[in-house]
Coordinates of C-alpha atoms in Angstrom, one line a residue:
Chain A
M1 CA 132.4 156.8 97.0
P2 CA 136.2 157.4 96.9
T3 CA 137.9 157.5 93.6
D4 CA 141.0 155.7 92.7
L5 CA 142.6 156.7 89.5
R6 CA 145.3 153.9 89.7
F7 CA 142.7 151.2 89.2
G8 CA 140.2 150.8 86.9
L9 CA 137.7 150.0 89.8
D10 CA 135.1 147.7 89.1
R11 CA 136.1 146.3 86.2
R12 CA 134.1 143.2 85.0
V13 CA 134.0 140.8 82.1
T14 CA 131.6 138.1 80.9
L15 CA 133.7 135.1 79.8
S16 CA 133.1 134.2 76.2
D17 CA 133.0 130.6 77.1
P18 CA 131.2 128.3 79.7
L19 CA 133.6 127.0 82.6
H20 CA 133.4 123.4 83.0
L21 CA 133.4 122.8 86.7
E22 CA 135.3 120.0 88.7
S23 CA 131.7 119.0 89.6
G24 CA 130.9 118.2 86.0
A25 CA 128.4 121.2 86.0
R26 CA 128.6 124.1 83.5
L27 CA 128.4 127.3 84.4
A28 CA 127.4 130.0 81.3
R29 CA 128.2 133.8 81.0
V30 CA 130.4 133.7 83.9
E31 CA 131.1 137.3 85.3
V32 CA 134.6 138.2 86.8
G33 CA 135.4 141.3 88.9
Y34 CA 138.8 142.3 88.8
E35 CA 141.4 145.2 88.9
T36 CA 144.7 145.7 87.4
Y37 CA 147.4 148.0 88.1
G38 CA 150.7 149.0 86.1
T39 CA 151.5 148.2 82.6
L40 CA 151.9 144.8 81.0
D41 CA 155.5 144.8 79.3
P42 CA 155.3 144.4 75.4
D43 CA 156.6 140.9 75.8
G44 CA 153.9 140.1 78.4
G45 CA 156.4 139.0 81.0
N46 CA 155.7 140.9 84.2
A47 CA 152.3 140.0 85.0
I48 CA 151.7 138.8 88.5
L49 CA 148.2 137.7 89.8
I50 CA 147.3 138.0 93.2
C51 CA 144.8 135.7 94.8
H52 CA 142.7 136.6 97.7
A53 CA 141.9 135.0 100.9
L54 CA 138.1 133.3 101.8
T55 CA 136.5 136.7 102.4
G56 CA 138.7 139.1 100.6
N57 CA 138.2 140.5 96.9
Q58 CA 139.8 142.2 94.0
H59 CA 140.3 145.6 95.7
V60 CA 143.9 144.7 96.8
A61 CA 145.6 147.9 96.8
G62 CA 143.1 150.4 95.9
A63 CA 139.9 151.6 98.1
D64 CA 137.1 149.1 98.2
P65 CA 134.4 151.1 96.5
R66 CA 132.0 149.4 98.8
T67 CA 133.4 150.2 102.2
G68 CA 135.7 152.8 101.3
R69 CA 138.4 150.9 103.0
P70 CA 141.8 150.7 102.0
G71 CA 143.0 147.8 99.7
W72 CA 143.6 144.6 101.7
W73 CA 147.3 144.2 100.9
E74 CA 148.5 147.7 100.6
R75 CA 151.7 146.6 102.8
M76 CA 152.7 144.1 99.9
V77 CA 151.1 145.9 96.7
G78 CA 151.7 149.4 95.7
P79 CA 154.6 151.8 94.7
G80 CA 157.9 151.0 96.5
K81 CA 156.4 147.6 97.7
P82 CA 157.5 144.2 96.7
I83 CA 154.8 144.0 94.0
D84 CA 155.1 147.3 92.5
P85 CA 153.0 148.7 89.7
A86 CA 156.2 150.2 88.3
R87 CA 157.7 147.0 87.3
H88 CA 154.7 144.6 87.6
F89 CA 151.3 144.3 85.6
I90 CA 149.4 143.4 88.5
V91 CA 145.9 141.5 88.3
A92 CA 143.7 140.8 91.2
A93 CA 140.2 139.2 90.7
N94 CA 137.2 138.2 92.8
V95 CA 137.0 134.6 92.7
L96 CA 134.3 132.2 91.6
G97 CA 131.6 132.2 94.1
G98 CA 132.4 135.6 95.4
C99 CA 130.1 138.4 95.9
S100 CA 132.3 141.5 94.9
G101 CA 131.9 141.6 91.3
S102 CA 132.3 137.9 90.2
S103 CA 129.5 135.3 89.7
G104 CA 128.3 133.8 92.8
P105 CA 125.3 132.6 94.6
A106 CA 123.9 135.9 94.7
S107 CA 124.4 136.5 91.1
V108 CA 121.4 136.4 88.7
D109 CA 120.8 133.2 87.0
P110 CA 120.5 134.1 83.3
A111 CA 118.2 131.1 82.8
T112 CA 115.6 132.3 85.3
G113 CA 116.2 135.9 85.8
R114 CA 116.5 135.4 89.7
P115 CA 119.6 135.1 92.1
Y116 CA 121.1 131.7 91.7
G117 CA 121.1 130.9 95.6
M118 CA 121.9 127.3 96.6
T119 CA 121.2 126.5 92.7
F120 CA 124.6 128.0 91.9
P121 CA 126.9 125.0 91.3
V122 CA 129.4 123.7 94.1
I123 CA 132.6 125.2 93.3
T124 CA 136.3 124.3 93.8
V125 CA 139.5 125.8 94.2
R126 CA 140.3 124.6 90.8
D127 CA 137.2 126.3 89.2
M128 CA 138.5 129.6 90.9
V129 CA 141.7 129.0 89.1
R130 CA 140.1 128.2 85.8
A131 CA 137.8 131.3 85.9
Q132 CA 141.1 133.4 86.5
A133 CA 142.9 131.7 83.5
A134 CA 140.0 132.8 81.6
L135 CA 140.4 136.1 82.8
L136 CA 144.0 136.1 81.8
D137 CA 142.9 134.8 78.3
H138 CA 140.8 137.8 78.0
L139 CA 143.5 140.0 79.1
G140 CA 145.8 138.8 76.6
I141 CA 148.4 137.3 79.2
A142 CA 149.9 134.0 78.3
T143 CA 152.3 133.6 81.1
L144 CA 152.4 134.7 84.6
A145 CA 155.7 136.1 86.4
A146 CA 154.2 135.0 89.7
V147 CA 151.1 133.8 91.2
V148 CA 150.9 135.3 94.8
G149 CA 148.6 134.4 97.6
G150 CA 148.0 133.8 101.4
S151 CA 145.8 131.5 103.2
M152 CA 143.0 130.4 100.6
G153 CA 144.9 132.8 98.3
G154 CA 147.7 130.6 98.7
M155 CA 145.9 127.4 97.8
Q156 CA 145.1 128.9 94.3
A157 CA 148.7 130.1 93.7
L158 CA 149.8 126.5 94.3
D159 CA 146.9 125.2 92.5
W160 CA 147.9 127.4 89.7
A161 CA 151.3 125.6 89.3
V162 CA 149.4 122.4 89.2
A163 CA 146.8 123.3 86.5
Y164 CA 148.7 125.3 84.5
P165 CA 152.5 124.6 84.9
Q166 CA 153.3 126.3 81.7
R167 CA 151.6 129.5 82.7
V168 CA 153.3 130.3 86.0
R169 CA 157.0 131.0 86.6
A170 CA 156.7 131.3 90.3
V171 CA 154.4 130.9 92.9
V172 CA 154.2 132.6 96.4
A173 CA 152.2 130.6 98.8
I174 CA 152.0 132.4 102.2
A175 CA 150.1 131.0 105.5
T176 CA 148.5 128.2 103.6
A177 CA 148.3 124.4 103.2
A178 CA 148.0 121.7 100.2
R179 CA 144.8 120.5 101.6
H180 CA 142.2 121.3 104.3
S181 CA 142.7 119.3 107.5
A182 CA 139.9 117.9 109.6
Q183 CA 140.2 120.8 111.8
N184 CA 140.0 123.4 109.1
I185 CA 136.9 121.6 107.9
A186 CA 135.5 121.3 111.4
Y187 CA 135.7 125.1 111.8
H188 CA 133.9 125.8 108.5
E189 CA 131.1 123.7 109.1
V190 CA 130.5 125.4 112.4
G191 CA 130.2 128.5 110.4
R192 CA 127.9 127.2 107.7
Q193 CA 125.8 125.4 110.4
A194 CA 125.2 128.9 111.9
I195 CA 124.1 130.3 108.8
M196 CA 121.8 127.7 108.0
A197 CA 120.3 127.4 111.2
D198 CA 119.6 131.3 111.2
P199 CA 115.7 131.4 110.2
N200 CA 116.1 134.1 107.7
W201 CA 118.5 131.9 105.5
R202 CA 115.5 130.0 104.3
G203 CA 117.2 127.2 102.5
G204 CA 119.4 130.0 100.7
D205 CA 116.5 131.9 99.3
Y206 CA 116.6 134.6 101.5
Q207 CA 115.2 138.2 100.9
I208 CA 117.7 140.5 99.8
D209 CA 116.6 143.1 102.7
A210 CA 116.4 140.3 105.2
P211 CA 119.7 138.0 104.8
P212 CA 120.7 135.7 107.8
V213 CA 122.7 138.3 109.4
A214 CA 122.7 136.5 112.9
G215 CA 124.0 133.2 111.5
L216 CA 126.8 134.9 109.2
A217 CA 128.0 136.9 112.2
V218 CA 128.4 134.0 114.3
A219 CA 130.3 132.2 111.4
R220 CA 132.6 135.1 111.2
M221 CA 133.1 135.1 114.9
A222 CA 134.1 131.8 115.0
A223 CA 136.4 131.9 112.0
H224 CA 138.1 135.2 113.1
I225 CA 139.3 133.4 116.4
T226 CA 141.1 130.8 114.2
Y227 CA 142.9 133.9 112.3
L228 CA 144.3 135.0 115.7
S229 CA 146.5 133.4 118.3
E230 CA 145.9 132.6 121.8
A231 CA 149.0 134.8 122.8
G232 CA 147.6 137.7 120.6
L233 CA 144.2 137.5 121.9
T234 CA 145.7 137.5 125.7
A235 CA 147.9 140.4 124.8
K236 CA 145.2 142.6 123.4
F237 CA 142.2 141.7 125.6
G238 CA 143.1 139.6 128.5
R239 CA 140.2 139.3 130.8
R240 CA 139.9 143.1 130.5
L241 CA 136.1 144.3 130.9
Q242 CA 134.2 146.6 128.3
D243 CA 133.1 149.9 129.5
R244 CA 132.4 148.4 133.1
D245 CA 134.0 148.0 136.3
A246 CA 132.4 144.3 137.1
V247 CA 131.1 141.6 135.4
S248 CA 127.2 142.2 135.0
F249 CA 125.8 138.9 136.0
G250 CA 124.1 138.7 132.5
F251 CA 125.0 138.1 128.9
D252 CA 126.1 141.3 127.8
A253 CA 129.3 141.7 126.1
D254 CA 131.2 141.8 129.6
F255 CA 134.6 141.1 128.2
Q256 CA 136.4 143.2 125.5
V257 CA 137.2 140.1 123.6
E258 CA 133.4 139.5 123.5
S259 CA 132.7 143.1 122.2
Y260 CA 135.5 142.7 119.6
L261 CA 134.1 139.6 118.2
R262 CA 130.4 140.9 117.9
H263 CA 131.9 144.1 116.1
Q264 CA 133.8 141.8 113.9
G265 CA 130.8 139.7 113.1
L266 CA 128.4 142.9 112.6
S267 CA 130.7 144.6 110.4
F268 CA 131.3 141.5 108.4
V269 CA 127.7 141.0 107.3
E270 CA 127.6 144.5 105.8
R271 CA 129.9 143.4 103.1
F272 CA 129.6 139.8 102.6
D273 CA 127.0 137.4 101.1
A274 CA 125.9 134.3 103.5
N275 CA 125.4 131.9 100.5
S276 CA 128.8 133.1 99.1
Y277 CA 130.4 132.1 102.5
L278 CA 129.0 128.6 102.1
Y279 CA 130.2 128.1 98.9
I280 CA 133.6 129.5 99.3
T281 CA 134.0 127.6 102.7
R282 CA 133.1 124.5 100.8
A283 CA 135.7 125.0 98.1
T284 CA 138.6 125.4 100.6
D285 CA 137.3 122.1 102.4
Y286 CA 137.5 120.1 99.1
F287 CA 141.0 121.4 98.5
D288 CA 143.7 118.7 98.6
L289 CA 146.2 119.0 95.8
A290 CA 147.4 115.1 96.7
A291 CA 144.0 113.7 96.2
P292 CA 144.1 112.9 92.6
H293 CA 147.5 111.4 93.1
D294 CA 146.9 108.8 95.9
G295 CA 147.9 111.2 98.6
R296 CA 151.4 111.7 97.1
L297 CA 151.7 115.4 97.1
A298 CA 155.0 115.3 95.1
A299 CA 153.1 113.7 92.2
A300 CA 151.1 116.8 91.6
F301 CA 154.5 118.8 91.3
A302 CA 156.2 116.5 89.1
H303 CA 158.4 118.0 86.4
T304 CA 157.4 121.5 87.5
A305 CA 159.7 124.3 86.3
T306 CA 158.0 126.7 88.6
R307 CA 160.1 128.4 91.3
F308 CA 158.2 128.3 94.7
A309 CA 158.6 130.6 98.0
V310 CA 156.6 129.0 100.7
V311 CA 156.1 131.2 103.9
A312 CA 154.6 130.0 107.3
F313 CA 154.1 132.2 110.3
D314 CA 154.9 130.4 113.9
S315 CA 151.8 131.5 115.5
D316 CA 149.5 130.4 112.8
W317 CA 147.5 127.1 113.8
L318 CA 144.9 127.6 111.2
Y319 CA 147.5 126.6 108.6
P320 CA 150.5 125.7 110.9
T321 CA 154.1 125.3 109.7
A322 CA 153.7 121.6 109.5
E323 CA 151.6 122.1 106.6
A324 CA 153.8 124.4 104.8
R325 CA 156.9 121.8 105.3
R326 CA 154.5 119.2 103.7
I327 CA 154.2 121.4 100.7
V328 CA 158.2 121.9 101.0
R329 CA 159.0 118.2 101.2
A330 CA 156.8 117.3 98.3
L331 CA 158.5 119.9 96.0
N332 CA 161.8 119.0 97.5
A333 CA 161.0 115.2 96.3
A334 CA 159.9 116.8 92.9
N335 CA 163.1 118.5 92.6
A336 CA 161.6 122.0 92.4
R337 CA 163.3 125.0 93.0
V338 CA 161.8 126.0 96.5
S339 CA 162.3 128.3 99.1
F340 CA 160.7 128.0 102.6
V341 CA 160.9 130.2 105.9
E342 CA 159.0 130.3 109.1
L343 CA 158.6 133.8 110.0
A344 CA 158.1 134.7 113.7
S345 CA 154.8 136.8 114.6
P346 CA 152.7 136.9 117.7
H347 CA 149.4 137.5 115.3
G348 CA 148.6 134.1 113.9
H349 CA 146.9 133.4 110.9
D350 CA 146.3 137.0 110.4
A351 CA 150.1 137.7 110.1
F352 CA 150.4 137.8 106.3
L353 CA 148.1 140.6 106.2
L354 CA 149.9 142.7 108.9
D355 CA 153.0 144.7 108.9
S356 CA 155.8 142.0 108.4
P357 CA 159.1 143.5 107.1
D358 CA 160.4 140.1 106.9
L359 CA 157.7 138.9 104.7
N360 CA 158.2 141.9 102.6
R361 CA 161.9 141.3 102.3
V362 CA 161.5 137.7 101.3
V363 CA 158.7 138.3 98.7
D364 CA 160.8 141.1 97.2
G365 CA 163.7 139.2 96.9
F366 CA 162.1 135.8 95.5
L367 CA 160.3 138.0 92.9
R368 CA 163.5 139.9 91.8
A369 CA 165.3 136.8 91.3
G370 CA 163.1 135.8 88.6
E371 CA 163.1 139.5 86.9
Chain B
M1 CA 186.5 133.4 94.2
T2 CA 188.9 136.0 95.4
A3 CA 186.3 137.6 98.0
L4 CA 185.5 134.0 99.5
R5 CA 187.0 132.7 102.8
P6 CA 189.8 130.5 102.1
D7 CA 187.8 127.3 103.2
L8 CA 184.8 128.7 101.1
A9 CA 187.2 129.0 98.3
A10 CA 188.4 125.4 98.9
I11 CA 185.1 124.1 98.9
A12 CA 184.3 126.2 95.5
A13 CA 187.2 124.8 94.0
A14 CA 185.6 121.1 93.9
V15 CA 182.4 122.6 92.5
P16 CA 182.4 122.3 88.7
H17 CA 180.5 125.0 86.2
G18 CA 177.1 124.6 85.9
A19 CA 176.6 122.1 88.7
R20 CA 173.5 121.4 90.4
V21 CA 174.6 122.2 94.2
L22 CA 172.9 121.4 97.4
D23 CA 174.4 123.6 100.3
V24 CA 173.5 122.0 103.6
G25 CA 173.7 124.6 106.1
C26 CA 174.0 127.4 103.7
G27 CA 173.9 130.2 106.2
D28 CA 172.9 133.4 104.6
G29 CA 173.7 132.0 101.2
A30 CA 177.1 133.7 100.6
L31 CA 178.7 130.5 99.2
L32 CA 175.8 129.7 97.0
A33 CA 175.7 133.4 95.6
A34 CA 179.4 133.1 94.8
L35 CA 178.9 130.0 93.3
R36 CA 176.0 131.0 91.0
A37 CA 177.8 134.4 90.1
E38 CA 181.1 132.8 89.3
K39 CA 180.3 129.1 88.3
G40 CA 176.7 129.7 87.1
V41 CA 175.7 126.7 89.5
D42 CA 171.9 125.8 90.0
G43 CA 172.0 126.0 93.6
R44 CA 169.6 125.2 96.7
G45 CA 170.1 125.4 100.3
I46 CA 169.1 124.2 103.5
E47 CA 169.3 126.4 106.7
L48 CA 168.1 126.1 110.2
S49 CA 168.0 129.8 111.1
G50 CA 164.9 131.7 109.7
A51 CA 166.8 134.9 109.5
N52 CA 169.5 133.3 107.6
V53 CA 167.0 131.7 105.2
A54 CA 165.1 135.4 104.6
A55 CA 168.7 137.0 103.8
A56 CA 169.3 134.0 101.1
V57 CA 166.0 134.2 99.8
A58 CA 166.4 138.3 99.5
R59 CA 169.4 137.5 97.2
G60 CA 167.4 135.5 95.0
L61 CA 168.5 131.9 96.2
S62 CA 166.4 128.8 96.7
V63 CA 166.7 128.1 100.3
V64 CA 164.5 126.0 102.7
Q65 CA 164.3 126.3 106.2
G66 CA 165.0 123.2 107.6
D67 CA 167.3 120.5 109.6
A68 CA 169.6 118.6 107.8
D69 CA 169.4 115.7 110.5
T70 CA 165.6 115.3 109.6
D71 CA 164.9 116.6 105.9
L72 CA 167.9 115.3 103.7
G73 CA 165.5 112.3 103.3
D74 CA 163.1 114.4 101.3
Y75 CA 165.4 114.8 98.5
P76 CA 165.4 112.2 95.6
T77 CA 168.5 110.1 95.0
A78 CA 171.3 111.7 92.7
A79 CA 169.3 114.8 92.5
F80 CA 172.6 117.0 92.5
D81 CA 175.9 117.0 91.3
V82 CA 177.5 118.4 94.4
A83 CA 176.2 118.4 98.2
I84 CA 178.1 121.0 100.4
L85 CA 178.3 120.6 104.0
S86 CA 180.4 123.4 105.4
D87 CA 181.2 123.9 109.0
T88 CA 178.1 122.1 109.7
L89 CA 179.0 118.3 110.2
Q90 CA 180.2 118.8 113.7
A91 CA 176.6 120.2 114.7
M92 CA 174.8 117.3 113.4
R93 CA 173.0 114.7 115.9
A94 CA 174.2 111.9 113.6
P95 CA 177.0 113.3 111.3
D96 CA 177.5 109.4 109.9
V97 CA 173.8 109.4 108.6
V98 CA 174.1 112.8 107.1
L99 CA 177.3 111.9 105.3
T100 CA 175.6 109.1 103.8
E101 CA 172.7 111.0 103.0
L102 CA 174.9 113.6 101.0
V103 CA 176.3 111.0 98.9
R104 CA 173.2 109.6 98.1
I105 CA 171.7 113.0 97.0
A106 CA 174.5 114.0 95.3
R107 CA 177.4 112.4 93.4
T108 CA 179.9 114.3 95.0
A109 CA 179.9 115.5 98.6
V110 CA 182.0 118.4 99.8
V111 CA 182.6 118.4 103.6
A112 CA 184.6 121.0 105.4
F113 CA 185.0 121.0 109.1
P114 CA 187.1 122.3 112.1
N115 CA 189.9 119.8 112.9
F116 CA 189.8 118.8 116.5
G117 CA 193.3 117.3 116.1
H118 CA 194.9 120.7 115.4
W119 CA 197.8 121.3 117.8
R120 CA 196.3 124.4 119.5
V121 CA 193.1 122.3 120.5
R122 CA 195.4 119.4 121.8
L123 CA 197.5 122.0 123.7
S124 CA 194.6 123.6 125.3
L125 CA 193.4 120.3 126.7
L126 CA 197.0 119.1 127.7
L127 CA 198.3 122.0 129.0
R128 CA 195.4 123.9 130.5
G129 CA 192.9 121.3 130.7
R130 CA 190.2 123.6 129.3
M131 CA 188.0 123.0 126.3
P132 CA 189.4 124.6 123.5
M133 CA 188.5 128.0 122.3
T134 CA 190.4 128.8 119.0
A135 CA 189.8 130.7 115.6
T136 CA 187.6 128.2 114.3
L137 CA 186.1 126.8 117.5
P138 CA 185.2 130.4 119.0
V139 CA 182.3 129.6 121.4
P140 CA 182.8 128.1 124.8
W141 CA 181.9 124.7 125.6
Y142 CA 178.3 125.4 127.1
A143 CA 177.1 127.7 124.5
T144 CA 178.5 125.7 121.3
A145 CA 176.3 124.2 118.9
N146 CA 179.1 121.7 118.1
I147 CA 178.1 118.5 119.5
H148 CA 180.0 115.9 117.3
L149 CA 183.7 117.4 116.8
C150 CA 186.4 115.2 115.3
T151 CA 189.8 114.9 113.8
V152 CA 191.0 114.6 110.4
A153 CA 191.9 111.1 111.3
D154 CA 188.5 110.2 112.9
F155 CA 186.7 111.7 109.5
R156 CA 189.2 109.5 107.2
A157 CA 188.2 106.5 109.5
L158 CA 184.6 107.1 109.5
A159 CA 184.8 107.7 105.4
A160 CA 186.6 104.5 105.2
E161 CA 184.2 102.5 107.3
R162 CA 181.2 103.9 105.1
R163 CA 183.1 102.9 102.1
L164 CA 183.0 106.6 100.8
T165 CA 186.0 107.4 98.6
V166 CA 188.1 110.4 99.3
A167 CA 188.6 112.2 96.0
R168 CA 190.6 115.1 97.1
A169 CA 191.4 116.4 100.8
T170 CA 192.4 120.1 101.5
F171 CA 193.9 121.4 104.8
L172 CA 194.2 124.7 106.0
S173 CA 195.6 126.9 108.6
D174 CA 195.2 130.4 109.1
G175 CA 194.2 130.6 105.3
R176 CA 197.2 128.7 103.9
D177 CA 197.5 125.2 102.7
V178 CA 198.8 122.7 105.1
T179 CA 200.5 120.0 102.8
W180 CA 201.9 117.5 105.5
G181 CA 201.0 116.5 109.0
A182 CA 197.1 117.6 108.6
N183 CA 195.9 116.0 111.5
W184 CA 198.3 118.0 113.7
R185 CA 198.6 121.4 111.7
A186 CA 195.2 121.7 110.0
A187 CA 193.0 124.0 111.6
Q188 CA 190.0 123.2 109.0
A189 CA 189.6 120.2 106.4
V190 CA 187.9 120.0 103.4
F191 CA 187.2 116.4 102.0
V192 CA 185.7 115.6 98.5
L193 CA 183.8 112.4 98.9
Q194 CA 182.3 110.0 96.5
R195 CA 180.3 106.8 96.8

């Protein structure tokens, strides 16, 4: 197992108070897995919370102890990067419902001594944010200099400004939306049905050594397509064949793109829990910041003093620029201080995780303006 | 404001200290940054070009990538003290609508544009029979973003027709003030409008 002296790897805290969930349920003895990096200023003013995407985790800039792979956002977070431990106290937590140290369906229910499985309460993005707020309470962080996230992390970042407007000075929301569209929900439903159709799923009560890997892999394959762009797939694979000169007239992975997707599916099941996938996709499907305001998104941000930076990528069809513009329109209508830019990239939704000097420049300038 | 271009300095002169300012077509944010540094304004910007927006945000400005022709409607009424439209009016699809929107969003609109009535422009058409290319209109006709050029007199007529009050007008040629015969002699005009 790699050691990373910069981070307190695998930090965990059990929240002292139960979480009251949006569904009305109550969750006691909630665990939160997190990492911190850098030093909190004496006035506590340099804390930045990083929110991860659907299948991310708290290992944002240090090696993941489970896979040994580098942190998922080392391009953005680290020495000399826009989010820099030399200037910032960086907090990254695994979301509620996750499977990387925070309470989720794979956790043991203290009431029964067995994994929650499908008895875990259905959670929402707001519940994830509340768990993060409780973690910050534990860490003694009253206000955040910024909340930064992409994709589902961007939803949490936006929701932070709505749920705790006094605690957030700035929000960076990248490749994200203020609601899940019908198409977003549709793709998630395909993934969930693939998991639940796997006989090993057993109503969510699967054996620890026999999880529904086939279903989860298909879910990941379908989702992975939505993270890329048609142009990106064409450039990377085209119709090229995998280790052969001609099609096999069979159902092997003849094409490179098939082989690639199968690999994505298989490597995913080694690091992710199938029930967690159900719960977290459900949380994003339920996400709609305008819903409590009769569909008026601006009302969600009324009187906000938070600064916002919204970034979209032109080839992202999962959370397209139109959804980012909807957020910006609402923030303008709420008289908020908002910046918005659409960056060019061939990489689709995944662009925010890849090398993007423009993204780094925008985030760096935006964060420094608040320091 | 010594570092600013003369037309930008003329715009800046119309902006009070501490004002809430919207710069429509703000480019890379040079004017907003100067106004922030020297007049302590609370500035926002709209800009079409993503590269310019990135540069402006990197300066710490709140700038939104967008199109003034379509996006001004998103802003609440009287949200700003001053709305600036610098060298942008002539590129709008509907300049008259944009003007009306500016004075809705802000109490005061400051509009700077190249004067198509300038003698060099007139001479170019009259003598050479060619579309003019001048210091303020440097791009050939087939490549220019300017689709609604106007003269000082045209602008005054539009302002009067839309019942906008001209609080002040400054005219420039080669960086110097033009005090008479503006429709002939001004290369650039800076109008301060109020509803």
